[in-house]
Amino acid sequence: MRTLAAAGLACALLSSAAAKERYPFQNPALPDAARVQDFVARLTLEEKISLLSGEDNWHLPDIARLGVRGLIMTDGPAGLRSFQSEPSTAFPVGAAAGATWDAGLIRREGQAIGEETLGHGVDLILGPMVNLARVPVAGRNFETFAEDPVLGSTLAASYVEGVQSTGAGAVLKHYAANNQENGRNSGDSVVSERALREVYLSAFGPVVENAKPWAIMTAYPHVNGVFASENPFLLKEVLRRDWGFRGVVMSDWTGTHSTAPAMNAGLDLEMPGPAVWFGWKLQQAVAQGQVPVARIDEAVGNIAALMLKAKLFDPDGRKTGALNTEAHRDVAERVAEESIVLLKNRDGLLPLDAAKVRTVAIIGEPADRPIFQGGGSSQVVPYRVVTPLEALQQRYGARVEFVYAQGFDNEPHVPAVDPRLLSPSAARGEIGLHAVYYNDADFKGGVAFERTDNYFLKFGFGGKANAVDWTKMPQGLEAAYQTRQNGTYQQALWNAGIGFSVKWTGLFFAPKDGTYQFSLVHGDTARLVFDGKTLLDDTAPKYPSPIFKFFPSLSERHAEATLKAGQSYPLEIDFSATPTSEINYDQKVFQFGVRLPRPDAAEAIAAAKSADAVIVFAGAGSTAEAEGEDRSSIDFDPAQTALIEAVAAANPRTAVVVNEGAAVTMPWDGKVPAILDAWLPGQEGGTAIAKILFGDANPSGHLPITLPKRIEDSPSHLMYSGGAHQVYNEDVFVGYRYYDKLGIAPAYPFGHGLSYTSFAFSDLKAPSSVKPGDPVAVSLKVANSGAREGSAVVQLYLRNDAAPVPMPLKALKAFTRVTLKPGETRSVRLTLSPRDLSYWDDQEHAWVEAPGSYTVMAGASVEDIRASAPLAVGAK
Ligand code: BGC
């Protein structure tokens, strides 16, 4: 196992070597280009090729001969996912960030994440993600900002600027047209050039041009028949030529599919390593003249420029960053707060007045166990999770009595254990279990480290596969290389790694009487000894587990035990990560799950009946939204819907808080007066929700996606399949552009969001005519016409009647947030660029600003246009 201490030592050695400034590339006084050139010139061809693929999942190799450490990268985007399962601040997911419409705040979030990246000793964070939410069921919609490219790219650019202001680098992903999970690895996204340019690529272009991310990650699927990672149109024409991208192009993990075609198309870096297509094969391709040496030098030059920015050539200049600061928690809470969308508020049910309500029933599992993030590579180990119930108690518990009833078990699969039910000791001073990590797979190789672990959904922990010397290709592996199937070669290399083992011990405190279900999910071997009995081991029956959706072969083992409330039970878990894993990945996964006895709906209904108001927390469970698989539906479990309806019938003063990262249907909408969409709000989300419910914060979130009444209404529905071929026939009519054009009423439109105050928009001014190529200055007045301070989001839409192609009735072009005191009025200025007035001409392969008539509209949502003005563009 590469322990953190060992990595630190390697850095120290490398840094003292570099401090001597033996070579010109180590001299900060020289121009950057000269330093990069000097570094590249000193490398042998083998060293150059070694820098064009990972050494493992997250590291590029050191060039020890020159005293240079290799780049280190790891996942984002909603906080840093440490590959050692170390904690980071868990920020709200991308969709929540999208709902803030607040570029300044997302810049601060990026800055906090950049500081944490450096704090973990990492150079590059794999985010932000800007693949638009095209398909409502797509598994990763929670990770991205929006269904609209202007909103998505504006916020992503702010995020990148924030990260990179700290000295860490951002990796914009996944370029491009990866808009669903099913079929993603081999799929083909068939999209017109116009839809690509106007919609999907427009989510990336402004980020590349304005924020200059250090790297970009290619998408998994083919785009119009060619894998994104070897697609000359995407990489050469658009990215490098049109947008002037100067950074590194890396593949998504195992998303490289060829040697010369990928390298020659512009892919610089195969990830992860050890290399399957670059490395040894690339060396051969160079020797055979299939890849010019000049292209290798160009790719290494891009990597070297990134190493320079990451201060690997002058490590003493590298900033140390910061972890888990109050400022980071504040930003996480602020993003959560600004993201919450007040969808409806009949008769002003919200906010609740803590001086007036005496008893509030809190119903639903997400109040006590919030779903704070989605699953997959973006999954962060949080420092803490503030639950809505805790925050309500803490902030208002002195004045209001909160009565909690779970009401409904919304977890289709046994969820990760609630760590609050575990402690290393009877005194319950700490939550979690005592963990001893060993340096081998058999608990014998010496203790690597000990700590208290309090998060038992572990995706990636433990170690690093041994580096493989690809220049000395062993015979057997070479054969596997030739007949590469399902990653056999890579698995063989990873299997050369070393194992590790962990023993967790402590007590489980049962909160109520009844039958508990225990589960272990893992790819290696694991055992649970509970109250002196072996409850689970590898001989127990196993079931396929959907907990880690990319690993369909993972097994889950279940057992039950009947426990008594208030009693504690000793437990021990042994996990052994052998080098030969069942799963084809060198990172280990593990979940210890516990399901509490089934709740009683009658108890929830009774609590609702006798309360002054009710808040229901609804969600589809902690495994519903994850990378690797699309959701099966956008509807909640019918039993949850029935509970919401029964509660609302018992008490009409019922508000629902929706805890989801993507579109859901709300068949109970007509039965409740108030709904908040709170997304997957990160570790501080509970506080934000509590403040909004009681009016200590005023809702200001606006939908970054359309919420349809039913999946059948959505633009991609007719073409969606779980398979490989995705035809984007709705073309540019993505998201709201489709509902608006066809007059299909959604449940809640894009851009919608209410406030506890009200805003008036007036005096929209735009020039009546402009020359082509001129920017268009637009101004309007926004007034707070209500009684509380609040923030309005002004959305500027454009209708283009001049273009000779079908156009949306409205397309978002610019937006801004304004915070106003009651009675305050402010002037807002926004500018439309010539590009905003253009459409993509598929025949000319160019942006065209057509002469003719346009309409500029200012709205509080795409369906709530408050002011408009005509605009004419003259002939050239
Ligand atoms: C995901 C990427 C992620 C990478 C590394 C891939 O499966 O698509 O978003 O950065 O894995 O974990």
mmCIF file with all atom_site columns, N, CA and C and ligand atoms in Angstrom, residues 57-58 75-76 81 126 140 143 173-174 178 181 184 217 220 252-253 377 459 550 585 587 627, ligand 1:
data_model
loop_
_atom_site.group_PDB
_atom_site.id
_atom_site.type_symbol
_atom_site.label_atom_id
_atom_site.label_alt_id
_atom_site.label_comp_id
_atom_site.label_asym_id
_atom_site.label_entity_id
_atom_site.label_seq_id
_atom_site.pdbx_PDB_ins_code
_atom_site.Cartn_x
_atom_site.Cartn_y
_atom_site.Cartn_z
_atom_site.occupancy
_atom_site.B_iso_or_equiv
_atom_site.pdbx_formal_charge
_atom_site.auth_seq_id
_atom_site.auth_comp_id
_atom_site.auth_asym_id
_atom_site.auth_atom_id
_atom_site.pdbx_PDB_model_num
ATOM   1  N N  . ASN A 1 57  ? -4.394  4.506  -11.234 1.00 0.00 ? 57  ASN A N  1
ATOM   2  C CA . ASN A 1 57  ? -5.624  5.268  -11.412 1.00 0.00 ? 57  ASN A CA 1
ATOM   3  C C  . ASN A 1 57  ? -5.446  6.776  -11.317 1.00 0.00 ? 57  ASN A C  1
ATOM   4  N N  . TRP A 1 58  ? -4.541  7.210  -10.471 1.00 0.00 ? 58  TRP A N  1
ATOM   5  C CA . TRP A 1 58  ? -4.522  8.643  -10.132 1.00 0.00 ? 58  TRP A CA 1
ATOM   6  C C  . TRP A 1 58  ? -3.166  9.307  -10.273 1.00 0.00 ? 58  TRP A C  1
ATOM   7  N N  . ASP A 1 75  ? -10.965 12.513 -8.162  1.00 0.00 ? 75  ASP A N  1
ATOM   8  C CA . ASP A 1 75  ? -12.297 12.920 -8.579  1.00 0.00 ? 75  ASP A CA 1
ATOM   9  C C  . ASP A 1 75  ? -12.855 14.118 -7.840  1.00 0.00 ? 75  ASP A C  1
ATOM   10 N N  . GLY A 1 76  ? -13.758 14.745 -8.482  1.00 0.00 ? 76  GLY A N  1
ATOM   11 C CA . GLY A 1 76  ? -14.676 15.747 -8.005  1.00 0.00 ? 76  GLY A CA 1
ATOM   12 C C  . GLY A 1 76  ? -16.011 15.333 -8.561  1.00 0.00 ? 76  GLY A C  1
ATOM   13 N N  . ARG A 1 81  ? -12.944 13.656 -4.018  1.00 0.00 ? 81  ARG A N  1
ATOM   14 C CA . ARG A 1 81  ? -13.044 12.253 -3.583  1.00 0.00 ? 81  ARG A CA 1
ATOM   15 C C  . ARG A 1 81  ? -11.635 11.709 -3.428  1.00 0.00 ? 81  ARG A C  1
ATOM   16 N N  . LEU A 1 126 ? -10.933 16.228 -10.943 1.00 0.00 ? 126 LEU A N  1
ATOM   17 C CA . LEU A 1 126 ? -11.639 15.790 -12.149 1.00 0.00 ? 126 LEU A CA 1
ATOM   18 C C  . LEU A 1 126 ? -13.062 16.367 -12.137 1.00 0.00 ? 126 LEU A C  1
ATOM   19 N N  . ARG A 1 140 ? -26.444 10.438 -14.153 1.00 0.00 ? 140 ARG A N  1
ATOM   20 C CA . ARG A 1 140 ? -25.533 11.457 -13.626 1.00 0.00 ? 140 ARG A CA 1
ATOM   21 C C  . ARG A 1 140 ? -26.083 12.867 -13.738 1.00 0.00 ? 140 ARG A C  1
ATOM   22 N N  . GLU A 1 143 ? -25.008 15.438 -11.234 1.00 0.00 ? 143 GLU A N  1
ATOM   23 C CA . GLU A 1 143 ? -23.634 15.948 -11.212 1.00 0.00 ? 143 GLU A CA 1
ATOM   24 C C  . GLU A 1 143 ? -23.459 17.214 -12.038 1.00 0.00 ? 143 GLU A C  1
ATOM   25 N N  . LYS A 1 173 ? -15.196 18.051 -17.812 1.00 0.00 ? 173 LYS A N  1
ATOM   26 C CA . LYS A 1 173 ? -15.549 16.734 -18.347 1.00 0.00 ? 173 LYS A CA 1
ATOM   27 C C  . LYS A 1 173 ? -17.032 16.659 -18.647 1.00 0.00 ? 173 LYS A C  1
ATOM   28 N N  . HIS A 1 174 ? -17.528 15.735 -19.457 1.00 0.00 ? 174 HIS A N  1
ATOM   29 C CA . HIS A 1 174 ? -16.854 14.742 -20.295 1.00 0.00 ? 174 HIS A CA 1
ATOM   30 C C  . HIS A 1 174 ? -17.136 15.171 -21.709 1.00 0.00 ? 174 HIS A C  1
ATOM   31 N N  . ASN A 1 178 ? -22.003 12.928 -23.736 1.00 0.00 ? 178 ASN A N  1
ATOM   32 C CA . ASN A 1 178 ? -22.243 11.788 -22.849 1.00 0.00 ? 178 ASN A CA 1
ATOM   33 C C  . ASN A 1 178 ? -23.407 12.197 -21.950 1.00 0.00 ? 178 ASN A C  1
ATOM   34 N N  . GLU A 1 181 ? -26.172 7.277  -18.877 1.00 0.00 ? 181 GLU A N  1
ATOM   35 C CA . GLU A 1 181 ? -25.247 6.267  -18.387 1.00 0.00 ? 181 GLU A CA 1
ATOM   36 C C  . GLU A 1 181 ? -25.400 4.938  -19.113 1.00 0.00 ? 181 GLU A C  1
ATOM   37 N N  . ARG A 1 184 ? -23.096 3.829  -22.032 1.00 0.00 ? 184 ARG A N  1
ATOM   38 C CA . ARG A 1 184 ? -22.147 4.940  -22.217 1.00 0.00 ? 184 ARG A CA 1
ATOM   39 C C  . ARG A 1 184 ? -20.792 4.499  -22.754 1.00 0.00 ? 184 ARG A C  1
ATOM   40 N N  . MET A 1 217 ? -11.432 16.244 -20.112 1.00 0.00 ? 217 MET A N  1
ATOM   41 C CA . MET A 1 217 ? -11.556 14.781 -20.176 1.00 0.00 ? 217 MET A CA 1
ATOM   42 C C  . MET A 1 217 ? -12.542 14.439 -21.295 1.00 0.00 ? 217 MET A C  1
ATOM   43 N N  . TYR A 1 220 ? -16.996 9.021  -22.837 1.00 0.00 ? 220 TYR A N  1
ATOM   44 C CA . TYR A 1 220 ? -16.936 7.601  -23.195 1.00 0.00 ? 220 TYR A CA 1
ATOM   45 C C  . TYR A 1 220 ? -17.471 7.295  -24.600 1.00 0.00 ? 220 TYR A C  1
ATOM   46 N N  . ASP A 1 252 ? -11.475 9.579  -20.501 1.00 0.00 ? 252 ASP A N  1
ATOM   47 C CA . ASP A 1 252 ? -12.163 9.097  -19.308 1.00 0.00 ? 252 ASP A CA 1
ATOM   48 C C  . ASP A 1 252 ? -11.589 7.713  -18.992 1.00 0.00 ? 252 ASP A C  1
ATOM   49 N N  . TRP A 1 253 ? -11.872 7.224  -17.823 1.00 0.00 ? 253 TRP A N  1
ATOM   50 C CA . TRP A 1 253 ? -11.203 6.028  -17.295 1.00 0.00 ? 253 TRP A CA 1
ATOM   51 C C  . TRP A 1 253 ? -11.560 4.779  -18.126 1.00 0.00 ? 253 TRP A C  1
ATOM   52 N N  . SER A 1 377 ? -18.315 8.084  -9.084  1.00 0.00 ? 377 SER A N  1
ATOM   53 C CA . SER A 1 377 ? -16.984 8.662  -8.910  1.00 0.00 ? 377 SER A CA 1
ATOM   54 C C  . SER A 1 377 ? -17.003 9.997  -8.176  1.00 0.00 ? 377 SER A C  1
ATOM   55 N N  . PHE A 1 459 ? -15.725 3.956  -1.674  1.00 0.00 ? 459 PHE A N  1
ATOM   56 C CA . PHE A 1 459 ? -15.453 3.728  -3.077  1.00 0.00 ? 459 PHE A CA 1
ATOM   57 C C  . PHE A 1 459 ? -14.027 4.194  -3.332  1.00 0.00 ? 459 PHE A C  1
ATOM   58 N N  . PHE A 1 550 ? -21.126 0.784  -11.261 1.00 0.00 ? 550 PHE A N  1
ATOM   59 C CA . PHE A 1 550 ? -20.273 0.406  -12.379 1.00 0.00 ? 550 PHE A CA 1
ATOM   60 C C  . PHE A 1 550 ? -19.773 -1.019 -12.278 1.00 0.00 ? 550 PHE A C  1
ATOM   61 N N  . TYR A 1 585 ? -10.628 -3.494 -11.322 1.00 0.00 ? 585 TYR A N  1
ATOM   62 C CA . TYR A 1 585 ? -10.243 -2.132 -10.954 1.00 0.00 ? 585 TYR A CA 1
ATOM   63 C C  . TYR A 1 585 ? -9.269  -2.261 -9.813  1.00 0.00 ? 585 TYR A C  1
ATOM   64 N N  . GLN A 1 587 ? -9.049  -0.155 -7.439  1.00 0.00 ? 587 GLN A N  1
ATOM   65 C CA . GLN A 1 587 ? -9.529  0.483  -6.233  1.00 0.00 ? 587 GLN A CA 1
ATOM   66 C C  . GLN A 1 587 ? -10.571 -0.424 -5.584  1.00 0.00 ? 587 GLN A C  1
ATOM   67 N N  . GLU A 1 627 ? -23.730 7.199  -10.916 1.00 0.00 ? 627 GLU A N  1
ATOM   68 C CA . GLU A 1 627 ? -23.007 6.935  -12.153 1.00 0.00 ? 627 GLU A CA 1
ATOM   69 C C  . GLU A 1 627 ? -23.103 5.444  -12.482 1.00 0.00 ? 627 GLU A C  1
HETATM 70 C C1 . BGC B 2 .   ? -16.082 8.831  -14.720 1.00 0.00 ? 1   BGC B C1 1
HETATM 71 C C2 . BGC B 2 .   ? -15.308 10.119 -14.571 1.00 0.00 ? 1   BGC B C2 1
HETATM 72 C C3 . BGC B 2 .   ? -14.344 9.998  -13.431 1.00 0.00 ? 1   BGC B C3 1
HETATM 73 C C4 . BGC B 2 .   ? -13.434 8.806  -13.681 1.00 0.00 ? 1   BGC B C4 1
HETATM 74 C C5 . BGC B 2 .   ? -12.431 8.577  -12.582 1.00 0.00 ? 1   BGC B C5 1
HETATM 75 C C6 . BGC B 2 .   ? -15.185 7.619  -14.775 1.00 0.00 ? 1   BGC B C6 1
HETATM 76 O O1 . BGC B 2 .   ? -15.921 6.449  -14.626 1.00 0.00 ? 1   BGC B O1 1
HETATM 77 O O2 . BGC B 2 .   ? -16.895 8.898  -15.875 1.00 0.00 ? 1   BGC B O2 1
HETATM 78 O O3 . BGC B 2 .   ? -16.194 11.188 -14.350 1.00 0.00 ? 1   BGC B O3 1
HETATM 79 O O4 . BGC B 2 .   ? -13.631 11.183 -13.276 1.00 0.00 ? 1   BGC B O4 1
HETATM 80 O O5 . BGC B 2 .   ? -14.216 7.637  -13.781 1.00 0.00 ? 1   BGC B O5 1
HETATM 81 O O6 . BGC B 2 .   ? -13.059 8.074  -11.441 1.00 0.00 ? 1   BGC B O6 1
#
